[in-house]
CSV table of C-alpha atoms and ligand atoms in Angstrom, one decimal:
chain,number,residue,atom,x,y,z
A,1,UNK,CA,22.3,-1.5,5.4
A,2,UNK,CA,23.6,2.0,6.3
A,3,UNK,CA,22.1,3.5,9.3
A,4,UNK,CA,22.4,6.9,10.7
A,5,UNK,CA,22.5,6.7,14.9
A,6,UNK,CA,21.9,10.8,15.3
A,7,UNK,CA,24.5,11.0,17.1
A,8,UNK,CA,27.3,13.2,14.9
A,9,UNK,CA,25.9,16.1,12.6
A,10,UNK,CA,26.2,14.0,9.9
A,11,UNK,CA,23.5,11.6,10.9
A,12,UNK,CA,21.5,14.4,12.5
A,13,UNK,CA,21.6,16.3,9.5
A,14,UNK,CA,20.3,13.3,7.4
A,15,UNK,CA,17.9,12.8,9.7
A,16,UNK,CA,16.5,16.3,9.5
A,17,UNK,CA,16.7,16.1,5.7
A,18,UNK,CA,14.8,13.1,5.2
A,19,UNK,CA,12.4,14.0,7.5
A,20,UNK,CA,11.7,17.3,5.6
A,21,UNK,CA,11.6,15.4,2.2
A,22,UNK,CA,9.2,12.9,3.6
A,23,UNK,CA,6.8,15.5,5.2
A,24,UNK,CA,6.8,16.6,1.5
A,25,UNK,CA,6.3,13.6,-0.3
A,26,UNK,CA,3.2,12.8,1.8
A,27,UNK,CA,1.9,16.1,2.6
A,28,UNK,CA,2.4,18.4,-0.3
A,29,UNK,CA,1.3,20.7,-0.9
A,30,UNK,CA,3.3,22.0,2.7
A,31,UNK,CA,4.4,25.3,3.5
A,32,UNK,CA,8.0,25.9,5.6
A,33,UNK,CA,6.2,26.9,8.6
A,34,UNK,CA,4.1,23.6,8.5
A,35,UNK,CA,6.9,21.3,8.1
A,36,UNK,CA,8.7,23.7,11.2
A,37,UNK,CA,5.5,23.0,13.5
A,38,UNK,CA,5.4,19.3,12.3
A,39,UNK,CA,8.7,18.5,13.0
A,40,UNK,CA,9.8,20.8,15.9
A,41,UNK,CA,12.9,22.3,14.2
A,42,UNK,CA,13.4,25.8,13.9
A,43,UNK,CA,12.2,27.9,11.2
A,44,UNK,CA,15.8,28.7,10.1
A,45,UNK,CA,16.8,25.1,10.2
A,46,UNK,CA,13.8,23.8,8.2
A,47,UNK,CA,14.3,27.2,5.6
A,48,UNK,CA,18.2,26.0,5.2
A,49,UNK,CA,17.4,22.2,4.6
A,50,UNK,CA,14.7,22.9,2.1
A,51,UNK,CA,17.1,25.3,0.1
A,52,UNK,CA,19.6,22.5,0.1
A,53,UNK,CA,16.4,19.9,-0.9
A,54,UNK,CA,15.3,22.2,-3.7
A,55,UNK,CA,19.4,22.4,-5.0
A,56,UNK,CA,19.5,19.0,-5.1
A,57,UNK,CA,16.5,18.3,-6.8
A,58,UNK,CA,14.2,16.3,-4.6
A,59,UNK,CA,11.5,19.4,-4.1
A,60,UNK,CA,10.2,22.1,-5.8
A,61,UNK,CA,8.4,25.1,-4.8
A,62,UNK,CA,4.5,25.4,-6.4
A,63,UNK,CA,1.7,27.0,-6.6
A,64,UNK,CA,0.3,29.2,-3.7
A,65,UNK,CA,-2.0,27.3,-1.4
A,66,UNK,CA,-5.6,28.6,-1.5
A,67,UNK,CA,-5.5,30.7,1.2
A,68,UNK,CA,-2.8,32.7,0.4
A,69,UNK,CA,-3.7,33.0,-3.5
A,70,UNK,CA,-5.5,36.6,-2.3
A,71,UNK,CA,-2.1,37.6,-0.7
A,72,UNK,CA,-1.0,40.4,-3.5
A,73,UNK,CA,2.7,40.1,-4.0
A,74,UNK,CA,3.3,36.9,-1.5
A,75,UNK,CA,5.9,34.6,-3.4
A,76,UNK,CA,4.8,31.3,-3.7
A,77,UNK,CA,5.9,29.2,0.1
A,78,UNK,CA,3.9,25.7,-1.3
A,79,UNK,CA,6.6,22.9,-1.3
A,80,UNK,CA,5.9,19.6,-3.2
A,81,UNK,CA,8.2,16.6,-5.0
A,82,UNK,CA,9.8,17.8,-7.6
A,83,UNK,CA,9.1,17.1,-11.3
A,84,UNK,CA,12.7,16.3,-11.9
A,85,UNK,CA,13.6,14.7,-8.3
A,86,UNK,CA,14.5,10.8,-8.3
A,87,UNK,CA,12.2,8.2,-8.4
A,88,UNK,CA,11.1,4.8,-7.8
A,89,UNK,CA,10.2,1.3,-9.3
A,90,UNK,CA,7.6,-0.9,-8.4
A,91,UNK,CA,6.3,-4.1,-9.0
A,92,UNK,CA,3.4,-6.0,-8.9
A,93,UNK,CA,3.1,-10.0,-9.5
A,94,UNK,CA,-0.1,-11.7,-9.5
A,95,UNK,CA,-2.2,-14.6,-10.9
A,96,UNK,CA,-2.8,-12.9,-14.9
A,97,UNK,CA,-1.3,-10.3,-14.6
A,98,UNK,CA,2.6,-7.9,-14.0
A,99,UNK,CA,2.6,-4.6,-13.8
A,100,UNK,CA,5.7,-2.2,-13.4
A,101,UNK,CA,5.7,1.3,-12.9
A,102,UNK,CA,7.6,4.3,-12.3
A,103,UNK,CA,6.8,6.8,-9.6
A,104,UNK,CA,8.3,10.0,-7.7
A,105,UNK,CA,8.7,9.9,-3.4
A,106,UNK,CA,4.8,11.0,-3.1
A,107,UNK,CA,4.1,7.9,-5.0
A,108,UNK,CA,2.7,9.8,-8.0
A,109,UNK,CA,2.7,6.8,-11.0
A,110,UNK,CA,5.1,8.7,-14.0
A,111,UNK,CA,5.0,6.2,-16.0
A,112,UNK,CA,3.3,2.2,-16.5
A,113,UNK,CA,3.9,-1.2,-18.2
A,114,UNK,CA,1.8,-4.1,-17.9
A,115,UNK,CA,1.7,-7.8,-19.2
A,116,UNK,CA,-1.7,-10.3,-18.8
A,117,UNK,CA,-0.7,-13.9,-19.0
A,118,UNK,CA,-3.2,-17.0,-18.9
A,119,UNK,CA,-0.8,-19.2,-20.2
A,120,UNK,CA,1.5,-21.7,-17.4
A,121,UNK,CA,4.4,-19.7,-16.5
A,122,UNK,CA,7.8,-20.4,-14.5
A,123,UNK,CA,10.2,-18.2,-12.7
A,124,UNK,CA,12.2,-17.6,-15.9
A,125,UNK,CA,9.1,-16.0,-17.1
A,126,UNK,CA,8.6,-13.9,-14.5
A,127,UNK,CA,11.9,-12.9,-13.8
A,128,UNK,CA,11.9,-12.0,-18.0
A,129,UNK,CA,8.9,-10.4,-18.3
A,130,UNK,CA,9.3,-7.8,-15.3
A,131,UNK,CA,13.0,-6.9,-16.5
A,132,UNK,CA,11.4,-6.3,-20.2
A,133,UNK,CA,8.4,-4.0,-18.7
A,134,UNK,CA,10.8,-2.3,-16.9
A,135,UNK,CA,13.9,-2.0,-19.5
A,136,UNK,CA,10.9,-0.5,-21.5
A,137,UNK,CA,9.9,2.4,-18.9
A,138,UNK,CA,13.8,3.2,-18.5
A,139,UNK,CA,14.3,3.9,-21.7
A,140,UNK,CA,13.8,7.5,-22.4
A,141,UNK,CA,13.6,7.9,-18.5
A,142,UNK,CA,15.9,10.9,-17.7
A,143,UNK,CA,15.0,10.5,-13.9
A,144,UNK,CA,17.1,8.8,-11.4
A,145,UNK,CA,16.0,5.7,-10.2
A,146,UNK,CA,17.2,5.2,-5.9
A,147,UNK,CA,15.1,1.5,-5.6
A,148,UNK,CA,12.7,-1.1,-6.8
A,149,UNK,CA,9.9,-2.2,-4.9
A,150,UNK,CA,8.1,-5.3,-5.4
A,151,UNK,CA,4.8,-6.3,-4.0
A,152,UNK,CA,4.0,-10.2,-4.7
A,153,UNK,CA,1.2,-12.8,-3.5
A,154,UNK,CA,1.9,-14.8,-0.9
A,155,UNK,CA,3.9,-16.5,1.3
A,156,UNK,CA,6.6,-15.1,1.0
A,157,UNK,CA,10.3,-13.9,2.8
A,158,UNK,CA,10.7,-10.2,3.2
A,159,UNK,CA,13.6,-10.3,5.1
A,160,UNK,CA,15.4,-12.4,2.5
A,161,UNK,CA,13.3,-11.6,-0.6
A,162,UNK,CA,12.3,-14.7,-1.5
A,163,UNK,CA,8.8,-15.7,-2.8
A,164,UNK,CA,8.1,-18.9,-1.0
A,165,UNK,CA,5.5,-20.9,-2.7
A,166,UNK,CA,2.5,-19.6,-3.5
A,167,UNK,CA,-0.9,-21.6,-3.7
A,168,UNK,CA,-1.5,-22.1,-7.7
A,169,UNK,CA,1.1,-20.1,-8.8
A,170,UNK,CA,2.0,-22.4,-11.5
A,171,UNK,CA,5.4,-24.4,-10.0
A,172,UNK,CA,7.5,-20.8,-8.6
A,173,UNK,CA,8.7,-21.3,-5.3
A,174,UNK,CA,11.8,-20.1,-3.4
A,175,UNK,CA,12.4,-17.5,-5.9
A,176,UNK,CA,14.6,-15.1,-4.5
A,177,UNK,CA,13.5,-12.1,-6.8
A,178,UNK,CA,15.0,-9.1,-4.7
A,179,UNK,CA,18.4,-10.6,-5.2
A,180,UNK,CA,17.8,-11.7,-9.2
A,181,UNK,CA,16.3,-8.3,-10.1
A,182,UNK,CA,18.4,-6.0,-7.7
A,183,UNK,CA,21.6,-8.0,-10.0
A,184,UNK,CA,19.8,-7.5,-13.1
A,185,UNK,CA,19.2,-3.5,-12.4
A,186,UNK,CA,22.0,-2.6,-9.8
A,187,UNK,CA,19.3,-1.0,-7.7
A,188,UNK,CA,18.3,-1.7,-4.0
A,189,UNK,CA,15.4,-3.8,-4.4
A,190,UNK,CA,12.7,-4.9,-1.3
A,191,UNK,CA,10.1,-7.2,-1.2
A,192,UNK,CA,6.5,-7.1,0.4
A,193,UNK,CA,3.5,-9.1,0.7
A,194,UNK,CA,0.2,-7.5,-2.1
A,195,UNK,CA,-2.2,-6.9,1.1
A,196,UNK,CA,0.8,-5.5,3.5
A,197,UNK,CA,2.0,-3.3,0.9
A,198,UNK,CA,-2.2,-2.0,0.5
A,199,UNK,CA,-1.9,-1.2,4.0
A,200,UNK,CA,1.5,0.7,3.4
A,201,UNK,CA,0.3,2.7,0.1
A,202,UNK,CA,-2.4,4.0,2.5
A,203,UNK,CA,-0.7,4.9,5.3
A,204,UNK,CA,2.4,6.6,3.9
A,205,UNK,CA,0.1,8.1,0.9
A,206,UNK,CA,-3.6,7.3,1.5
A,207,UNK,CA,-6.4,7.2,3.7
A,208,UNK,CA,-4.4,5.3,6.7
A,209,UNK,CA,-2.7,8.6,7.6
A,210,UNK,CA,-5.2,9.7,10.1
A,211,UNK,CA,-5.3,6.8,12.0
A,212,UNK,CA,-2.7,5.7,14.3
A,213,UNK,CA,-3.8,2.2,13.7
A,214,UNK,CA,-6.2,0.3,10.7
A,215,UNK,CA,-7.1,-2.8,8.9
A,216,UNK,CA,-6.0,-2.7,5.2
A,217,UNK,CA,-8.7,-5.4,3.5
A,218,UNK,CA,-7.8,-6.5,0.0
A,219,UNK,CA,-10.8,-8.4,-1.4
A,220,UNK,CA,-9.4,-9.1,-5.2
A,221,UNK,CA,-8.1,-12.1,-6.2
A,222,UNK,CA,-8.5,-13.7,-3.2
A,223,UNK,CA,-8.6,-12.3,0.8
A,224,UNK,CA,-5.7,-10.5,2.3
A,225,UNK,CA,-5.2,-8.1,5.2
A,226,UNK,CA,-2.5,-5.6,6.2
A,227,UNK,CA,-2.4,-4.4,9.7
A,228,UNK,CA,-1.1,-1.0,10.5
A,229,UNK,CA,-0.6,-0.8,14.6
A,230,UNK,CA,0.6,2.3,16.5
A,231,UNK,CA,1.9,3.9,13.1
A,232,UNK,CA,4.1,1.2,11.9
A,233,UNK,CA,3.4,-1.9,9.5
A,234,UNK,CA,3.4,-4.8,11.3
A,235,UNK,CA,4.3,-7.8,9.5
A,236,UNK,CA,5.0,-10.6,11.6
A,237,UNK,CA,8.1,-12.9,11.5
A,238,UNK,CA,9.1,-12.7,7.9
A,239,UNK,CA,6.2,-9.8,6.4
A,240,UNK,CA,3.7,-13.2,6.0
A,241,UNK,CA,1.2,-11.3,8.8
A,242,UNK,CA,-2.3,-10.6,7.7
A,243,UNK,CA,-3.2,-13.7,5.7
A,244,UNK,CA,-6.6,-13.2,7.0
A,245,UNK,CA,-8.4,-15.4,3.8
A,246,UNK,CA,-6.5,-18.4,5.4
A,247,UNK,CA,-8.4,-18.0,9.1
A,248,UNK,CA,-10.9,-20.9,9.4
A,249,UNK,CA,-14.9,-19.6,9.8
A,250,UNK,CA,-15.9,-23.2,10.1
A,251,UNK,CA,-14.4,-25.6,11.9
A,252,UNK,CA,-16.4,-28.6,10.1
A,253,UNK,CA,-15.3,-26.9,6.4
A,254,UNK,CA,-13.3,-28.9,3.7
A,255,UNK,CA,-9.5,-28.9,4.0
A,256,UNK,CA,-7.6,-26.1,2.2
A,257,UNK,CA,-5.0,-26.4,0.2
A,258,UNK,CA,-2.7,-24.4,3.0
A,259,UNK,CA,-3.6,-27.0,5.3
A,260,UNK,CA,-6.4,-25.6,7.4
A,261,UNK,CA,-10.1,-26.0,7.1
A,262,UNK,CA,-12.7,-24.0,6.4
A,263,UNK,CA,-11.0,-20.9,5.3
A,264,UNK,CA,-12.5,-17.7,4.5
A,265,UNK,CA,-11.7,-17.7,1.0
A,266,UNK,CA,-13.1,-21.4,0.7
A,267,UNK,CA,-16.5,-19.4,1.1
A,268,UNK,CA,-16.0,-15.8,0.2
A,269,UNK,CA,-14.8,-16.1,-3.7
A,270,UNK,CA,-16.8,-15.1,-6.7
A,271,UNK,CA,-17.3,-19.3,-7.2
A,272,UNK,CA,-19.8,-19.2,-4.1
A,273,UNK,CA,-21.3,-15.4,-5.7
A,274,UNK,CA,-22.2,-17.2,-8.9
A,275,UNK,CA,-23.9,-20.1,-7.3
A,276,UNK,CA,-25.6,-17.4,-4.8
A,277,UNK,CA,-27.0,-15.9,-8.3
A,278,UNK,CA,-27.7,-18.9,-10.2
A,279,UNK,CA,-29.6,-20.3,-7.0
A,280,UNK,CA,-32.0,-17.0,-6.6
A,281,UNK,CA,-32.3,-15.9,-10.7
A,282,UNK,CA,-35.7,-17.3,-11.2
A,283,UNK,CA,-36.9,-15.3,-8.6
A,284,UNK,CA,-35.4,-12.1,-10.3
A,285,UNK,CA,-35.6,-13.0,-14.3
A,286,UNK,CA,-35.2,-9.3,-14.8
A,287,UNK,CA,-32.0,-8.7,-13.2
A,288,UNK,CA,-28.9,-8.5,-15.7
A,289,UNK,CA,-27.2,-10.8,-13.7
A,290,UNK,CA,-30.0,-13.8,-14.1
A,291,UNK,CA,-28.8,-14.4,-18.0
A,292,UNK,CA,-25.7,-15.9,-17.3
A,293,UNK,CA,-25.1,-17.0,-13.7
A,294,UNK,CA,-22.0,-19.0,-13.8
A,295,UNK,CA,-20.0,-16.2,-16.2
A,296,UNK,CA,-20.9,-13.3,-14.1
A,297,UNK,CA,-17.9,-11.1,-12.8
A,298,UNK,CA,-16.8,-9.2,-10.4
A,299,UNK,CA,-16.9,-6.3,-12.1
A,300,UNK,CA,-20.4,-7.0,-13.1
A,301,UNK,CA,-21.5,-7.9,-9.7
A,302,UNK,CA,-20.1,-4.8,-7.6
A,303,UNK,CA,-21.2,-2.8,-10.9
A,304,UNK,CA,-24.9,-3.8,-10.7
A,305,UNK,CA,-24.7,-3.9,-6.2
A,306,UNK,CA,-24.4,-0.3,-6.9
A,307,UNK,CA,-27.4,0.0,-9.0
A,308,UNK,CA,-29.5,-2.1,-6.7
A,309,UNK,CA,-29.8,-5.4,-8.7
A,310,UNK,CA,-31.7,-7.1,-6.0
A,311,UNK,CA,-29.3,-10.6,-7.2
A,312,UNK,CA,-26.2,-9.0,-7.1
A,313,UNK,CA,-26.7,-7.7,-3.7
A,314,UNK,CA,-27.5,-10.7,-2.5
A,315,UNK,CA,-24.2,-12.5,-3.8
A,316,UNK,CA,-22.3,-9.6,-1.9
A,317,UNK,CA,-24.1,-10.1,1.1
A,318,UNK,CA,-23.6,-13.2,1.2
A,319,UNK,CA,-19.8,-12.8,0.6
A,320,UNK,CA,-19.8,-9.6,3.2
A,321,UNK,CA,-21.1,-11.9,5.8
A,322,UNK,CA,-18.2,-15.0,5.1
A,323,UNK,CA,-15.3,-11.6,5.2
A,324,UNK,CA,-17.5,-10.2,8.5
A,325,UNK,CA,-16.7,-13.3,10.6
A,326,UNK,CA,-12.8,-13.4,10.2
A,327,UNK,CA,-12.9,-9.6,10.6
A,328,UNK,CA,-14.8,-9.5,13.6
A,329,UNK,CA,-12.1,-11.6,15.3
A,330,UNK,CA,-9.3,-9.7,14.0
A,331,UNK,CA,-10.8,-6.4,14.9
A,332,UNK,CA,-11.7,-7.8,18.5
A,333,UNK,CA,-8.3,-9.2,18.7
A,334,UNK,CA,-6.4,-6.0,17.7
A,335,UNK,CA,-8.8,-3.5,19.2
A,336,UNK,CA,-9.6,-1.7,15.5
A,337,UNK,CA,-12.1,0.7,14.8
A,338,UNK,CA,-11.0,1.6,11.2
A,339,UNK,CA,-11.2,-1.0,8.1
A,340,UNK,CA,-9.8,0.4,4.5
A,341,UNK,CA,-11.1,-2.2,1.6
A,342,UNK,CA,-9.2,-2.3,-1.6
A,343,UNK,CA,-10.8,-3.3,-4.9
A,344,UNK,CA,-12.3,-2.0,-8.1
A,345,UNK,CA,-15.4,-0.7,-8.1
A,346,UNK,CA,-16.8,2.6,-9.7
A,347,UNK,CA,-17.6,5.6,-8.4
A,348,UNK,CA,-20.8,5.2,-7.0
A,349,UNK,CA,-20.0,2.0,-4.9
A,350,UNK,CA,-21.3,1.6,-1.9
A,351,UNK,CA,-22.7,-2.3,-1.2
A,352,UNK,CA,-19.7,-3.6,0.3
A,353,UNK,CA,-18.9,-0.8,2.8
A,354,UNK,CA,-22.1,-1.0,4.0
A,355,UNK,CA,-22.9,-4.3,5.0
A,356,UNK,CA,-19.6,-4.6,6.2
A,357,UNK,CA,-20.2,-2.0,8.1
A,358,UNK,CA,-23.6,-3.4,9.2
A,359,UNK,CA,-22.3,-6.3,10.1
A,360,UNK,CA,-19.1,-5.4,12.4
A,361,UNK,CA,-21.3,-3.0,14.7
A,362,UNK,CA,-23.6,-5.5,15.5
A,363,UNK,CA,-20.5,-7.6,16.3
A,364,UNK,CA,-17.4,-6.3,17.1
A,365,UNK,CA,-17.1,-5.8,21.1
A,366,UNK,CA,-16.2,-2.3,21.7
A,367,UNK,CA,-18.7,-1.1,18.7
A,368,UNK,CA,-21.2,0.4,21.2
A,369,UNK,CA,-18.7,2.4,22.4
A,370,UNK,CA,-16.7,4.3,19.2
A,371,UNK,CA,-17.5,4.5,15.7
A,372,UNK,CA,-16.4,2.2,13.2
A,373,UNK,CA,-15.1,3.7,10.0
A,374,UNK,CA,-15.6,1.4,7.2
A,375,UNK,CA,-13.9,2.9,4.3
A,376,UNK,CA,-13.2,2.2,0.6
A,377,UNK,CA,-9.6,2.9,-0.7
A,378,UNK,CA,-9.0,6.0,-2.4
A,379,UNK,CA,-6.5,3.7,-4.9
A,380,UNK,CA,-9.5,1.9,-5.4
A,381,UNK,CA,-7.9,-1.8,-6.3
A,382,UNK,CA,-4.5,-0.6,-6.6
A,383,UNK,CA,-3.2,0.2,-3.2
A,384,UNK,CA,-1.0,-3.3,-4.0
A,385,UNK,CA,0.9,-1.6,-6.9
A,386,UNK,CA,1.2,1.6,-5.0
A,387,UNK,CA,2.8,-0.4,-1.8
A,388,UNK,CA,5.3,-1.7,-4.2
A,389,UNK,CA,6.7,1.9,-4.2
A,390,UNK,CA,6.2,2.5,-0.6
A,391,UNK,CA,8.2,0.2,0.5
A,392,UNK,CA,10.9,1.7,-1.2
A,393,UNK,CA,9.8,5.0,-0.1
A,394,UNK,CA,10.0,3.7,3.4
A,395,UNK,CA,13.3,2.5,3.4
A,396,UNK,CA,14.4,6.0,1.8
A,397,UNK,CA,12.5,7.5,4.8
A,398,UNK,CA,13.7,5.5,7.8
A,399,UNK,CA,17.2,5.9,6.8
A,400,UNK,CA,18.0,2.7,6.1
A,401,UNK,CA,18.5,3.1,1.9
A,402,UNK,CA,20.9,6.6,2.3
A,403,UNK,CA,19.6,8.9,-0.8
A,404,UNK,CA,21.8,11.9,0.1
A,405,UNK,CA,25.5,12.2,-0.3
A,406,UNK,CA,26.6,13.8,2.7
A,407,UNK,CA,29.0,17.4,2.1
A,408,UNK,CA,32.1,17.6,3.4
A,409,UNK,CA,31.8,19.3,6.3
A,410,UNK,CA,29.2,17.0,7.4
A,411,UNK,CA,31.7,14.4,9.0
A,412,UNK,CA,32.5,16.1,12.8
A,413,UNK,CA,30.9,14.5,15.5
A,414,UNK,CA,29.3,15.9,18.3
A,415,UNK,CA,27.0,14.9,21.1
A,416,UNK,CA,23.7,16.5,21.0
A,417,UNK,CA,20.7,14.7,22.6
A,418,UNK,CA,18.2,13.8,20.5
A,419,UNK,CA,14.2,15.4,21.1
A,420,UNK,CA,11.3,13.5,20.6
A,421,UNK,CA,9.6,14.9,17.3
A,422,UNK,CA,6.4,15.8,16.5
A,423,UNK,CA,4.4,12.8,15.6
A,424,UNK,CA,4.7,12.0,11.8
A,425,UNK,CA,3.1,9.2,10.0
A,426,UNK,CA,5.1,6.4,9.5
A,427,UNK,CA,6.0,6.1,13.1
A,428,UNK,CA,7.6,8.4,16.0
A,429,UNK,CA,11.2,10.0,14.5
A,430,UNK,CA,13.4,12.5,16.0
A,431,UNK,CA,15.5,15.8,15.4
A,432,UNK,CA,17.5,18.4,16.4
A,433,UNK,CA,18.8,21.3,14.8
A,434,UNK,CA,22.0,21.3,13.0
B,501,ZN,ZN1,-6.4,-21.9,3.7
């Protein structure tokens, strides 16, 4: 991949640029004197680069902010994406169920195709079905697409796009699906683990961009866990980190079929809820979860926690206490004080927050001293889909997948040190005015 060093005007110049349009994409609506203060570049530098931004398409100017509606005359200063800028692809791939969409930089969904399978399916299949969902959203599509993003279950290879072998996924394994759909598409095309690219959607677009360092907890369709540590993913060797429903919680516990014994999701899997349920309904005949123990969902279970139904908060406790003990250790491990859960629940959920909650301050070592923040994601289940376009996003914003074609004038070098930058999520960056 192309990578700019910041050392010839060029390279700084990108680097400005793409630091501009990713304060946008994640902080719109920002004025020109934000983005100056947020990135340490002078007012004139940041007015010229957004003028060039705005000419090519990537932003737009909007609406006055709030506080500056009651200005009479002020022109509107707001920047945001733009409704015509480029845009992105991502994919999802799970047990059931594809789903492609099309989204701008601020990871806005434009567009959405999805396909529910509960048939036996191979890598033909798959490979088929997301360039059909996909071939559908293009057509008509008058935006440019710079990527594709694909977020899949696990294990997988990042680095070479590859999905390894997952645990009944049918018989796919060592699929290499960047290199089959980025030949299909002729797009740049990256892959990421579901519960890394959860923890990605939150911190480039979400929740996670507060906090320095967090826990992304996907609890749907089995247990994953992205970690995001001093700004940055991190995911491990090969992007397999986080596999957090694969840690044993008991030592004595049936073998797994990765190999270890008693992992968490051995114990914490709507199986176990159902037999909690079926096990306490006499004692609750009035619950609406007592009629039909083993068919209960998830759905109706979270649903009815958040009504009170004295059975299903008992199933969820039950499960909140199997997730608890993995995420105490990883939590004491890590030094965490902030956990973002992903999964579908209405409005009015609350349950699972707060006996995870409950249970990590009684627990986790440095508890009595900081609060823990316990928090649901604001994409609700779908921080999985949405990582599947930041990780494009990401690769557009680290320089690493060049978006801008550079003028002509841009090609003399020159040696200007490079200043630290204000601190940006996403990581530490620099710039210097050119
Ligand atoms: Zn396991």
């Amino acid at each position: 991949m192309k990578s700019f060093t910041g050392t010839s005007i060029k390279g700084l110049k990108n680097k400005n640029r793409t630091l501009i349009l990713k304060l946008v994409a994640t902080c719109s609506p920002i004025s020109r004197v934000e983005i100056a203060k947020e990135t340490g570049l002078t007012k004139m530098t940041v007015g010229n680069l957004v003028n060039e931004l705005i000419e090519r398409g990537f932003i737009a100017e909007c609406d006055t902010s709030p506080e500056t509606v009651s200005v009479p005359g002020r022109k509107p200063s707001m920047l945001q994406i733009s409704d015509h800028s480029p845009c992105i692809c991502g994919m999802l791939i799970k047990r059931g169920l594809c789903q492609v969409i099309l989204a701008d930089l601020s990871g806005t969904i434009i567009s959405q195709s999805e396909r529910k399978y509960q048939h036996s399916i191979d890598a033909a299949w798959l490979v088929d079905t997301l360039m059909e969902l996909f071939l559908n959203l293009k057509q008509g599509f008058t935006r440019e697409i710079l990527a594709i993003g694909i977020s899949s279950i696990g294990p997988l290879n990042s680095h070479t796009g590859t999905i390894l072998k997952p645990p009944f996924f049918y018989q796919i394994e060592n699929l290499p699906i960047t290199s089959i759909i980025s030949k299909k598409t002729g797009l740049p095309c990256f892959l990421i683990n579901d519960a890394n690219a959860g923890a990605l959607a939150e911190k480039l677009y979400g929740l996670g961009k507060k906090f320095h360092n967090f826990a992304y907890l996907h609890i749907m369709n089995g247990i994953g866990a992205g970690f995001v540590l001093d700004n940055k993913l991190f995911d491990g060797h090969r992007g397999q980190s986080g596999e957090i429903g694969h840690t044993s919680i008991n030592f004595s516990g049936p073998r797994c079929a990765c190999g270890n014994v008693g992992c968490l999701e051995l114990y914490a899997n709507l199986d176990q809820m159902q037999r909690r349920i079926r096990s306490m309904c006499s004692y609750f005949p009035g619950s609406s979860l007592s009629a039909a123990p083993e068919s209960v969902t998830w759905e109706a279970i979270i649903r009815e926690a958040g009504k009170r139904d004295p059975l299903a908060l008992a199933a969820l406790e039950e499960f909140c206490d199997y997730i608890s003990y993995a995420m105490i250790d990883a939590l004491n491990l890590l030094d965490l004080s902030t956990v973002i859960v992903g999964y579908d629940a209405p409005d009015n959920s609350w349950p699972v927050e707060r006996f995870l909650s409950d249970k990590l301050s009684n627990a986790v070592i440095a508890a009595p001293y900081r609060e823990l923040h316990i928090l649901h994601s604001c994409f609700n289940g779908n921080a999985p889909l949405i990582g599947a376009i930041a990780v494009a996003a990401e690769q557009i914003f680290s320089l690493n997948l060049p978006v801008f074609e550079p003028e002509q004038n841009e090609n003399e070098s020159c040696d200007l040190p490079e200043a630290e930058n204000a601190n940006l999520a996403g990581g530490s960056t620099y710039s210097q005015d050119v």
